[in-house]
Amino acid sequence: MNVLAHRIQSSSIMERILLCVCCFSGWLTSTCLPCQYHYVADAKTWTAAQSYCRQTHTDLATVENSDEVKQLNSTASSAANSSKVWIGLYSQISWKWSDGFTGSGADYRNWDTSEHEPDFYSGVQFCVSSSEGKWWDYDCSVKLKFICYTGTQRNPEFHLVDKNMSWSDAQKYCRENFLDLATVTNHGENQQVQEKAQKEMAWIGLHRDPNIYWSDGSKHSFTNWAIQRQAVKMTVKLENSSVDLNDPAVKAYLLEKLKEQLKAGGLDGVTVKWREQPDGKVFDGHRKRE
Protein backbone atom coordinates (compact mmCIF):
# COMPACT_ATOMS: atom_id res chain seq x y z
CA MET A 1 0.00 0.00 0.00
CA ASN A 2 1.09 3.57 -0.52
CA VAL A 3 1.06 6.10 2.27
CA LEU A 4 -0.39 9.55 2.88
CA ALA A 5 1.42 11.43 5.63
CA HIS A 6 -0.24 14.37 7.37
CA ARG A 7 1.32 17.35 9.16
CA ILE A 8 0.75 20.96 10.14
CA GLN A 9 3.19 23.48 8.66
CA SER A 10 5.47 23.50 11.67
CA SER A 11 8.75 21.90 12.62
CA SER A 12 7.66 19.66 15.49
CA ILE A 13 4.74 17.86 17.09
CA MET A 14 4.94 20.26 20.04
CA GLU A 15 4.44 23.24 17.74
CA ARG A 16 1.49 21.48 16.14
CA ILE A 17 -0.17 20.96 19.50
CA LEU A 18 0.50 24.54 20.56
CA LEU A 19 -0.91 25.99 17.36
CA CYS A 20 -4.04 23.88 17.65
CA VAL A 21 -4.59 25.05 21.20
CA CYS A 22 -4.17 28.64 20.04
CA CYS A 23 -6.76 28.13 17.33
CA PHE A 24 -9.29 26.54 19.64
CA SER A 25 -8.85 29.23 22.31
CA GLY A 26 -9.06 32.11 19.83
CA TRP A 27 -5.44 33.25 20.32
CA LEU A 28 -3.02 34.03 17.54
CA THR A 29 -5.34 32.61 14.93
CA SER A 30 -3.26 34.15 12.17
CA THR A 31 -0.40 31.78 13.09
CA CYS A 32 -2.50 28.66 12.53
CA LEU A 33 -1.64 27.24 9.14
CA PRO A 34 -3.70 24.61 7.30
CA CYS A 35 -2.65 21.00 7.27
CA GLN A 36 -0.70 19.55 4.39
CA TYR A 37 -0.84 16.03 3.01
CA HIS A 38 2.31 14.39 1.67
CA TYR A 39 2.20 11.41 -0.67
CA VAL A 40 4.76 8.69 0.10
CA ALA A 41 5.29 6.23 -2.73
CA ASP A 42 6.89 3.46 -0.65
CA ALA A 43 4.61 0.45 -0.12
CA LYS A 44 4.29 -0.33 3.60
CA THR A 45 1.98 -2.03 6.06
CA TRP A 46 -0.28 0.32 8.04
CA THR A 47 1.89 -0.02 11.17
CA ALA A 48 5.08 0.66 9.24
CA ALA A 49 3.40 3.61 7.50
CA GLN A 50 2.36 5.04 10.86
CA SER A 51 5.92 4.74 12.18
CA TYR A 52 7.36 6.35 9.04
CA CYS A 53 4.92 9.28 9.11
CA ARG A 54 5.55 9.93 12.80
CA GLN A 55 9.31 9.94 12.24
CA THR A 56 9.31 11.94 9.01
CA HIS A 57 6.22 14.18 9.27
CA THR A 58 3.66 14.25 12.09
CA ASP A 59 1.38 11.25 11.59
CA LEU A 60 -0.76 9.36 9.09
CA ALA A 61 -3.42 11.49 7.46
CA THR A 62 -6.42 12.65 9.50
CA VAL A 63 -9.47 13.68 7.45
CA GLU A 64 -12.13 15.65 9.32
CA ASN A 65 -14.35 17.21 6.63
CA SER A 66 -15.23 17.11 2.93
CA ASP A 67 -12.73 19.84 2.05
CA GLU A 68 -9.92 17.73 3.48
CA VAL A 69 -11.19 14.75 1.47
CA LYS A 70 -10.78 16.86 -1.67
CA GLN A 71 -7.34 17.99 -0.56
CA LEU A 72 -6.26 14.42 0.16
CA ASN A 73 -7.57 13.20 -3.21
CA SER A 74 -5.83 16.07 -4.96
CA THR A 75 -2.53 15.17 -3.29
CA ALA A 76 -2.83 11.55 -4.34
CA SER A 77 -3.92 12.47 -7.88
CA SER A 78 -1.09 14.97 -8.36
CA ALA A 79 1.33 12.18 -7.53
CA ALA A 80 -0.19 10.16 -10.42
CA ASN A 81 -1.41 7.63 -7.90
CA SER A 82 -4.35 5.40 -8.75
CA SER A 83 -3.91 2.69 -6.12
CA LYS A 84 -5.19 2.56 -2.57
CA VAL A 85 -3.34 4.53 0.11
CA TRP A 86 -3.28 4.32 3.89
CA ILE A 87 -4.71 7.07 6.09
CA GLY A 88 -4.69 7.27 9.88
CA LEU A 89 -8.11 5.79 10.64
CA TYR A 90 -8.08 2.43 12.42
CA SER A 91 -10.32 0.24 14.55
CA GLN A 92 -9.42 -1.84 17.58
CA ILE A 93 -11.22 -5.12 17.00
CA SER A 94 -12.49 -7.00 20.03
CA TRP A 95 -15.26 -9.52 19.34
CA LYS A 96 -17.50 -10.47 22.26
CA TRP A 97 -20.57 -12.58 22.90
CA SER A 98 -23.95 -11.07 23.74
CA ASP A 99 -24.23 -13.07 26.98
CA GLY A 100 -20.75 -11.99 28.09
CA PHE A 101 -19.21 -15.47 27.85
CA THR A 102 -15.39 -15.39 28.13
CA GLY A 103 -14.60 -18.99 29.08
CA SER A 104 -12.99 -21.79 27.08
CA GLY A 105 -14.17 -21.64 23.46
CA ALA A 106 -15.15 -17.96 23.58
CA ASP A 107 -12.60 -17.29 20.84
CA TYR A 108 -14.04 -19.93 18.47
CA ARG A 109 -14.72 -18.45 15.02
CA ASN A 110 -15.89 -19.93 11.72
CA TRP A 111 -15.53 -17.00 9.31
CA ASP A 112 -16.32 -17.51 5.63
CA THR A 113 -12.71 -17.05 4.53
CA SER A 114 -13.66 -17.81 0.91
CA GLU A 115 -15.45 -14.43 0.96
CA HIS A 116 -12.64 -12.74 2.94
CA GLU A 117 -14.78 -12.45 6.04
CA PRO A 118 -14.77 -10.52 8.27
CA ASP A 119 -14.21 -7.61 5.85
CA PHE A 120 -15.84 -4.68 7.76
CA TYR A 121 -17.08 -3.33 4.43
CA SER A 122 -18.17 0.32 4.46
CA GLY A 123 -17.30 0.61 8.14
CA VAL A 124 -20.72 -0.49 9.42
CA GLN A 125 -20.41 -4.23 10.04
CA PHE A 126 -20.22 -4.78 13.78
CA CYS A 127 -22.52 -7.80 14.19
CA VAL A 128 -22.20 -11.43 13.05
CA SER A 129 -24.56 -13.60 11.04
CA SER A 130 -24.28 -17.29 10.21
CA SER A 131 -25.12 -18.72 6.80
CA GLU A 132 -24.78 -22.46 6.24
CA GLY A 133 -22.39 -22.57 9.18
CA LYS A 134 -20.09 -19.83 7.84
CA TRP A 135 -19.88 -16.50 9.66
CA TRP A 136 -20.07 -13.01 8.18
CA ASP A 137 -19.71 -9.60 9.78
CA TYR A 138 -22.82 -7.67 8.83
CA ASP A 139 -24.61 -4.34 9.25
CA CYS A 140 -26.40 -4.64 12.60
CA SER A 141 -29.45 -2.75 11.29
CA VAL A 142 -30.27 -5.37 8.64
CA LYS A 143 -33.29 -7.48 9.57
CA LEU A 144 -32.54 -11.21 9.66
CA LYS A 145 -33.87 -14.29 11.37
CA PHE A 146 -31.83 -15.22 14.43
CA ILE A 147 -30.70 -18.00 16.75
CA CYS A 148 -31.42 -17.86 20.49
CA TYR A 149 -30.44 -20.39 23.13
CA THR A 150 -31.77 -21.92 26.36
CA GLY A 151 -30.14 -24.26 28.83
CA THR A 152 -26.66 -23.16 29.93
CA GLN A 153 -23.62 -21.65 28.25
CA ARG A 154 -21.92 -25.03 28.50
CA ASN A 155 -24.93 -27.08 27.39
CA PRO A 156 -27.02 -24.83 25.14
CA GLU A 157 -30.13 -25.68 23.17
CA PHE A 158 -30.48 -23.52 20.06
CA HIS A 159 -33.71 -22.12 18.65
CA LEU A 160 -34.35 -20.45 15.30
CA VAL A 161 -36.71 -17.49 15.60
CA ASP A 162 -38.58 -17.09 12.32
CA LYS A 163 -38.86 -13.30 12.58
CA ASN A 164 -36.77 -10.68 10.75
CA MET A 165 -35.16 -8.26 13.20
CA SER A 166 -32.09 -6.07 13.56
CA TRP A 167 -29.32 -7.52 15.72
CA SER A 168 -30.19 -5.38 18.75
CA ASP A 169 -33.91 -6.20 18.48
CA ALA A 170 -33.03 -9.88 18.11
CA GLN A 171 -30.87 -9.64 21.23
CA LYS A 172 -33.74 -8.08 23.18
CA TYR A 173 -36.19 -10.72 21.94
CA CYS A 174 -33.87 -13.58 22.90
CA ARG A 175 -33.28 -12.15 26.37
CA GLU A 176 -37.02 -11.76 26.96
CA ASN A 177 -38.09 -15.15 25.60
CA PHE A 178 -35.04 -17.41 25.89
CA LEU A 179 -31.65 -16.67 27.49
CA ASP A 180 -29.77 -14.71 24.85
CA LEU A 181 -28.56 -14.76 21.26
CA ALA A 182 -26.56 -17.88 20.48
CA THR A 183 -23.04 -18.23 21.83
CA VAL A 184 -21.12 -20.73 19.68
CA THR A 185 -17.95 -22.15 21.20
CA ASN A 186 -16.99 -25.16 19.07
CA HIS A 187 -17.56 -26.97 15.80
CA GLY A 188 -20.31 -29.18 17.23
CA GLU A 189 -22.35 -26.21 18.42
CA ASN A 190 -21.80 -24.50 15.09
CA GLN A 191 -23.23 -27.55 13.32
CA GLN A 192 -26.29 -27.38 15.58
CA VAL A 193 -26.80 -23.72 14.68
CA GLN A 194 -26.41 -24.60 11.01
CA GLU A 195 -29.04 -27.33 11.32
CA LYS A 196 -31.48 -24.92 13.00
CA ALA A 197 -30.96 -22.14 10.46
CA GLN A 198 -30.92 -24.45 7.43
CA LYS A 199 -30.32 -22.18 4.41
CA GLU A 200 -31.25 -18.97 6.25
CA MET A 201 -28.77 -16.24 7.12
CA ALA A 202 -29.31 -15.68 10.85
CA TRP A 203 -27.92 -13.51 13.63
CA ILE A 204 -25.82 -15.07 16.37
CA GLY A 205 -24.53 -13.36 19.52
CA LEU A 206 -21.07 -12.32 18.34
CA HIS A 207 -20.57 -8.57 17.93
CA ARG A 208 -18.10 -5.76 18.59
CA ASP A 209 -18.04 -2.09 19.45
CA PRO A 210 -16.89 0.41 16.78
CA ASN A 211 -13.70 1.55 18.60
CA ILE A 212 -12.66 3.70 15.63
CA TYR A 213 -9.81 6.17 16.12
CA TRP A 214 -7.43 8.47 14.27
CA SER A 215 -3.73 7.71 14.58
CA ASP A 216 -2.93 11.25 15.82
CA GLY A 217 -5.57 11.06 18.57
CA SER A 218 -8.14 13.27 16.86
CA LYS A 219 -11.78 12.51 17.66
CA HIS A 220 -13.49 10.40 15.01
CA SER A 221 -16.75 11.97 13.84
CA PHE A 222 -16.53 12.65 10.09
CA THR A 223 -16.98 9.62 7.82
CA ASN A 224 -16.60 9.11 4.08
CA TRP A 225 -16.94 5.36 3.67
CA ALA A 226 -17.34 3.82 0.23
CA ILE A 227 -20.89 2.86 -0.76
CA GLN A 228 -21.69 -0.41 0.94
CA ARG A 229 -21.39 -3.57 -1.08
CA GLN A 230 -22.44 -6.85 0.43
CA ALA A 231 -22.35 -10.37 -0.93
CA VAL A 232 -25.49 -12.39 -0.33
CA LYS A 233 -25.42 -16.17 -0.50
CA MET A 234 -28.32 -17.82 -2.27
CA THR A 235 -29.28 -21.45 -2.87
CA VAL A 236 -31.67 -22.34 -5.69
CA LYS A 237 -33.58 -25.62 -5.66
CA LEU A 238 -34.90 -26.64 -9.07
CA GLU A 239 -38.20 -28.44 -9.47
CA ASN A 240 -37.61 -28.66 -13.21
CA SER A 241 -34.11 -29.85 -14.07
CA SER A 242 -34.43 -28.54 -17.63
CA VAL A 243 -34.36 -24.90 -16.46
CA ASP A 244 -31.13 -23.12 -17.37
CA LEU A 245 -30.24 -20.89 -14.42
CA ASN A 246 -27.77 -18.99 -16.60
CA ASP A 247 -30.50 -17.98 -19.04
CA PRO A 248 -30.75 -14.14 -18.97
CA ALA A 249 -34.52 -14.19 -18.44
CA VAL A 250 -34.20 -16.62 -15.53
CA LYS A 251 -31.43 -14.56 -13.92
CA ALA A 252 -33.51 -11.38 -14.28
CA TYR A 253 -36.49 -13.08 -12.62
CA LEU A 254 -34.35 -14.33 -9.74
CA LEU A 255 -32.87 -10.88 -9.21
CA GLU A 256 -36.34 -9.40 -8.82
CA LYS A 257 -37.24 -12.06 -6.26
CA LEU A 258 -33.99 -11.37 -4.41
CA LYS A 259 -34.76 -7.64 -4.31
CA GLU A 260 -38.15 -8.44 -2.79
CA GLN A 261 -36.49 -10.54 -0.09
CA LEU A 262 -33.95 -7.82 0.67
CA LYS A 263 -36.70 -5.23 0.92
CA ALA A 264 -38.58 -7.45 3.35
CA GLY A 265 -35.38 -7.62 5.38
CA GLY A 266 -35.09 -3.84 5.60
CA LEU A 267 -32.83 -3.21 2.59
CA ASP A 268 -34.78 -1.09 0.15
CA GLY A 269 -33.43 0.83 -2.85
CA VAL A 270 -30.33 -1.33 -3.27
CA THR A 271 -28.66 -2.25 -6.54
CA VAL A 272 -28.35 -5.99 -7.05
CA LYS A 273 -26.25 -7.74 -9.66
CA TRP A 274 -24.84 -11.19 -10.23
CA ARG A 275 -21.23 -12.09 -9.53
CA GLU A 276 -19.90 -13.94 -12.56
CA GLN A 277 -17.41 -16.78 -12.41
CA PRO A 278 -14.24 -16.82 -14.54
CA ASP A 279 -16.11 -18.74 -17.26
CA GLY A 280 -18.73 -15.99 -17.46
CA LYS A 281 -21.46 -18.05 -15.79
CA VAL A 282 -23.26 -17.12 -12.59
CA PHE A 283 -24.49 -20.50 -11.42
CA ASP A 284 -22.39 -23.59 -10.84
CA GLY A 285 -24.67 -26.52 -10.16
CA HIS A 286 -27.51 -25.50 -7.83
CA ARG A 287 -25.45 -23.15 -5.71
CA LYS A 288 -24.17 -19.65 -6.23
CA ARG A 289 -23.04 -16.54 -4.39
CA GLU A 290 -24.47 -13.10 -5.03
Short mmCIF file of N, CA and C in Angstrom, two decimals, residues 181-254:
data_model
loop_
_atom_site.label_atom_id
_atom_site.label_comp_id
_atom_site.label_asym_id
_atom_site.label_seq_id
_atom_site.Cartn_x
_atom_site.Cartn_y
_atom_site.Cartn_z
N LEU A 181 -29.00 -14.33 22.59
CA LEU A 181 -28.56 -14.76 21.26
C LEU A 181 -27.51 -15.85 21.40
N ALA A 182 -27.41 -16.68 20.40
CA ALA A 182 -26.56 -17.88 20.48
C ALA A 182 -25.09 -17.54 20.68
N THR A 183 -24.48 -18.21 21.65
CA THR A 183 -23.04 -18.23 21.83
C THR A 183 -22.55 -19.57 21.28
N VAL A 184 -21.59 -19.52 20.38
CA VAL A 184 -21.12 -20.73 19.68
C VAL A 184 -19.65 -20.92 19.99
N THR A 185 -19.30 -22.01 20.68
CA THR A 185 -17.95 -22.15 21.20
C THR A 185 -17.14 -23.29 20.59
N ASN A 186 -17.74 -24.06 19.68
CA ASN A 186 -16.99 -25.16 19.07
C ASN A 186 -17.69 -25.61 17.80
N HIS A 187 -17.03 -26.52 17.08
CA HIS A 187 -17.56 -26.97 15.80
C HIS A 187 -18.90 -27.68 15.96
N GLY A 188 -19.06 -28.47 17.03
CA GLY A 188 -20.31 -29.18 17.23
C GLY A 188 -21.48 -28.24 17.42
N GLU A 189 -21.29 -27.19 18.22
CA GLU A 189 -22.35 -26.21 18.42
C GLU A 189 -22.63 -25.46 17.12
N ASN A 190 -21.59 -25.19 16.36
CA ASN A 190 -21.80 -24.50 15.09
C ASN A 190 -22.63 -25.34 14.13
N GLN A 191 -22.42 -26.65 14.15
CA GLN A 191 -23.23 -27.55 13.32
C GLN A 191 -24.69 -27.52 13.77
N GLN A 192 -24.92 -27.45 15.08
CA GLN A 192 -26.29 -27.38 15.58
C GLN A 192 -26.98 -26.10 15.11
N VAL A 193 -26.25 -24.99 15.16
CA VAL A 193 -26.80 -23.72 14.68
C VAL A 193 -27.12 -23.81 13.19
N GLN A 194 -26.21 -24.44 12.44
CA GLN A 194 -26.41 -24.60 11.01
C GLN A 194 -27.67 -25.42 10.73
N GLU A 195 -27.86 -26.49 11.51
CA GLU A 195 -29.04 -27.33 11.32
C GLU A 195 -30.33 -26.57 11.64
N LYS A 196 -30.29 -25.70 12.64
CA LYS A 196 -31.48 -24.92 13.00
C LYS A 196 -31.79 -23.88 11.93
N ALA A 197 -30.75 -23.22 11.43
CA ALA A 197 -30.96 -22.14 10.46
C ALA A 197 -31.23 -22.66 9.06
N GLN A 198 -30.80 -23.89 8.78
CA GLN A 198 -30.92 -24.45 7.43
C GLN A 198 -30.22 -23.54 6.44
N LYS A 199 -30.94 -23.03 5.43
CA LYS A 199 -30.32 -22.18 4.41
C LYS A 199 -30.44 -20.69 4.74
N GLU A 200 -31.02 -20.36 5.90
CA GLU A 200 -31.25 -18.97 6.25
C GLU A 200 -29.96 -18.33 6.76
N MET A 201 -29.81 -17.03 6.47
CA MET A 201 -28.77 -16.24 7.12
C MET A 201 -29.37 -15.72 8.42
N ALA A 202 -28.71 -15.99 9.55
CA ALA A 202 -29.31 -15.68 10.85
C ALA A 202 -28.29 -15.05 11.79
N TRP A 203 -28.77 -14.13 12.63
CA TRP A 203 -27.92 -13.51 13.63
C TRP A 203 -27.50 -14.51 14.70
N ILE A 204 -26.26 -14.41 15.15
CA ILE A 204 -25.82 -15.07 16.37
C ILE A 204 -25.32 -13.98 17.32
N GLY A 205 -24.83 -14.36 18.49
CA GLY A 205 -24.53 -13.36 19.52
C GLY A 205 -23.21 -12.64 19.42
N LEU A 206 -22.38 -12.97 18.44
CA LEU A 206 -21.07 -12.32 18.34
C LEU A 206 -21.21 -10.91 17.77
N HIS A 207 -20.51 -9.97 18.38
CA HIS A 207 -20.57 -8.57 17.93
C HIS A 207 -19.36 -7.84 18.48
N ARG A 208 -19.19 -6.59 18.06
CA ARG A 208 -18.10 -5.76 18.59
C ARG A 208 -18.50 -4.30 18.59
N ASP A 209 -17.83 -3.53 19.41
CA ASP A 209 -18.04 -2.09 19.45
C ASP A 209 -17.23 -1.45 18.33
N PRO A 210 -17.62 -0.23 17.87
CA PRO A 210 -16.89 0.41 16.78
C PRO A 210 -15.41 0.64 17.08
N ASN A 211 -15.09 1.29 18.21
CA ASN A 211 -13.70 1.55 18.60
C ASN A 211 -12.87 2.05 17.42
N ILE A 212 -13.34 3.13 16.79
CA ILE A 212 -12.66 3.70 15.63
C ILE A 212 -11.92 4.97 16.05
N TYR A 213 -10.65 5.07 15.68
CA TYR A 213 -9.81 6.17 16.12
C TYR A 213 -8.94 6.69 14.97
N TRP A 214 -8.46 7.93 15.15
CA TRP A 214 -7.43 8.47 14.27
C TRP A 214 -6.06 8.26 14.92
N SER A 215 -5.08 7.98 14.09
CA SER A 215 -3.73 7.71 14.58
C SER A 215 -3.18 8.84 15.43
N ASP A 216 -3.49 10.11 15.09
CA ASP A 216 -2.93 11.25 15.82
C ASP A 216 -3.76 11.62 17.06
N GLY A 217 -4.77 10.82 17.38
CA GLY A 217 -5.57 11.06 18.57
C GLY A 217 -6.77 11.96 18.36
N SER A 218 -6.98 12.43 17.14
CA SER A 218 -8.14 13.27 16.86
C SER A 218 -9.44 12.48 17.05
N LYS A 219 -10.49 13.16 17.47
CA LYS A 219 -11.78 12.51 17.66
C LYS A 219 -12.37 12.10 16.32
N HIS A 220 -12.90 10.90 16.26
CA HIS A 220 -13.49 10.40 15.01
C HIS A 220 -14.97 10.76 14.97
N SER A 221 -15.34 11.61 14.01
CA SER A 221 -16.75 11.97 13.84
C SER A 221 -17.12 12.00 12.36
N PHE A 222 -16.26 12.57 11.53
CA PHE A 222 -16.53 12.65 10.09
C PHE A 222 -16.27 11.29 9.44
N THR A 223 -17.17 10.88 8.53
CA THR A 223 -16.98 9.62 7.82
C THR A 223 -17.16 9.83 6.32
N ASN A 224 -16.49 9.03 5.54
CA ASN A 224 -16.60 9.11 4.08
C ASN A 224 -16.40 7.72 3.49
N TRP A 225 -17.10 6.74 4.10
CA TRP A 225 -16.94 5.36 3.67
C TRP A 225 -17.45 5.17 2.25
N ALA A 226 -16.87 4.19 1.56
CA ALA A 226 -17.34 3.82 0.23
C ALA A 226 -18.77 3.29 0.36
N ILE A 227 -19.52 3.39 -0.73
CA ILE A 227 -20.89 2.86 -0.76
C ILE A 227 -20.84 1.38 -0.43
N GLN A 228 -21.72 0.96 0.46
CA GLN A 228 -21.69 -0.41 0.94
C GLN A 228 -21.99 -1.42 -0.16
N ARG A 229 -21.16 -2.45 -0.19
CA ARG A 229 -21.39 -3.57 -1.08
C ARG A 229 -21.37 -4.83 -0.23
N GLN A 230 -22.35 -5.65 -0.40
CA GLN A 230 -22.44 -6.85 0.43
C GLN A 230 -22.79 -8.06 -0.43
N ALA A 231 -22.03 -9.12 -0.23
CA ALA A 231 -22.35 -10.37 -0.93
C ALA A 231 -23.46 -11.09 -0.18
N VAL A 232 -24.39 -11.64 -0.91
CA VAL A 232 -25.49 -12.39 -0.33
C VAL A 232 -25.47 -13.80 -0.91
N LYS A 233 -25.44 -14.78 -0.03
CA LYS A 233 -25.42 -16.17 -0.50
C LYS A 233 -26.85 -16.66 -0.76
N MET A 234 -26.99 -17.42 -1.84
CA MET A 234 -28.32 -17.82 -2.27
C MET A 234 -28.26 -19.25 -2.81
N THR A 235 -29.18 -20.08 -2.37
CA THR A 235 -29.28 -21.45 -2.87
C THR A 235 -30.58 -21.60 -3.64
N VAL A 236 -30.50 -22.16 -4.84
CA VAL A 236 -31.67 -22.34 -5.69
C VAL A 236 -31.95 -23.83 -5.83
N LYS A 237 -33.17 -24.23 -5.51
CA LYS A 237 -33.58 -25.62 -5.66
C LYS A 237 -34.51 -25.73 -6.86
N LEU A 238 -34.12 -26.52 -7.84
CA LEU A 238 -34.90 -26.64 -9.07
C LEU A 238 -35.93 -27.75 -8.98
N GLU A 239 -37.17 -27.42 -9.34
CA GLU A 239 -38.20 -28.44 -9.47
C GLU A 239 -38.21 -29.00 -10.88
N ASN A 240 -37.70 -28.23 -11.82
CA ASN A 240 -37.61 -28.66 -13.21
C ASN A 240 -36.14 -28.62 -13.63
N SER A 241 -35.53 -29.77 -13.79
CA SER A 241 -34.11 -29.85 -14.07
C SER A 241 -33.73 -29.30 -15.43
N SER A 242 -34.73 -29.05 -16.30
CA SER A 242 -34.43 -28.54 -17.63
C SER A 242 -34.22 -27.02 -17.64
N VAL A 243 -34.52 -26.34 -16.53
CA VAL A 243 -34.36 -24.90 -16.46
C VAL A 243 -32.88 -24.54 -16.44
N ASP A 244 -32.51 -23.60 -17.30
CA ASP A 244 -31.13 -23.12 -17.37
C ASP A 244 -31.01 -21.87 -16.50
N LEU A 245 -30.35 -22.01 -15.34
CA LEU A 245 -30.24 -20.89 -14.42
C LEU A 245 -29.41 -19.75 -14.99
N ASN A 246 -28.59 -20.03 -15.99
CA ASN A 246 -27.77 -18.99 -16.60
C ASN A 246 -28.46 -18.29 -17.76
N ASP A 247 -29.72 -18.67 -18.02
CA ASP A 247 -30.50 -17.98 -19.04
C ASP A 247 -30.78 -16.55 -18.56
N PRO A 248 -30.56 -15.54 -19.39
CA PRO A 248 -30.75 -14.14 -18.97
C PRO A 248 -32.12 -13.85 -18.36
N ALA A 249 -33.17 -14.43 -18.96
CA ALA A 249 -34.52 -14.19 -18.44
C ALA A 249 -34.69 -14.79 -17.05
N VAL A 250 -34.11 -15.97 -16.84
CA VAL A 250 -34.20 -16.62 -15.53
C VAL A 250 -33.43 -15.82 -14.49
N LYS A 251 -32.24 -15.35 -14.86
CA LYS A 251 -31.43 -14.56 -13.92
C LYS A 251 -32.14 -13.26 -13.56
N ALA A 252 -32.79 -12.63 -14.54
CA ALA A 252 -33.51 -11.38 -14.28
C ALA A 252 -34.66 -11.62 -13.31
N TYR A 253 -35.37 -12.73 -13.51
CA TYR A 253 -36.49 -13.08 -12.62
C TYR A 253 -36.00 -13.31 -11.20
N LEU A 254 -34.89 -14.03 -11.07
CA LEU A 254 -34.35 -14.33 -9.74
C LEU A 254 -33.88 -13.07 -9.04
#
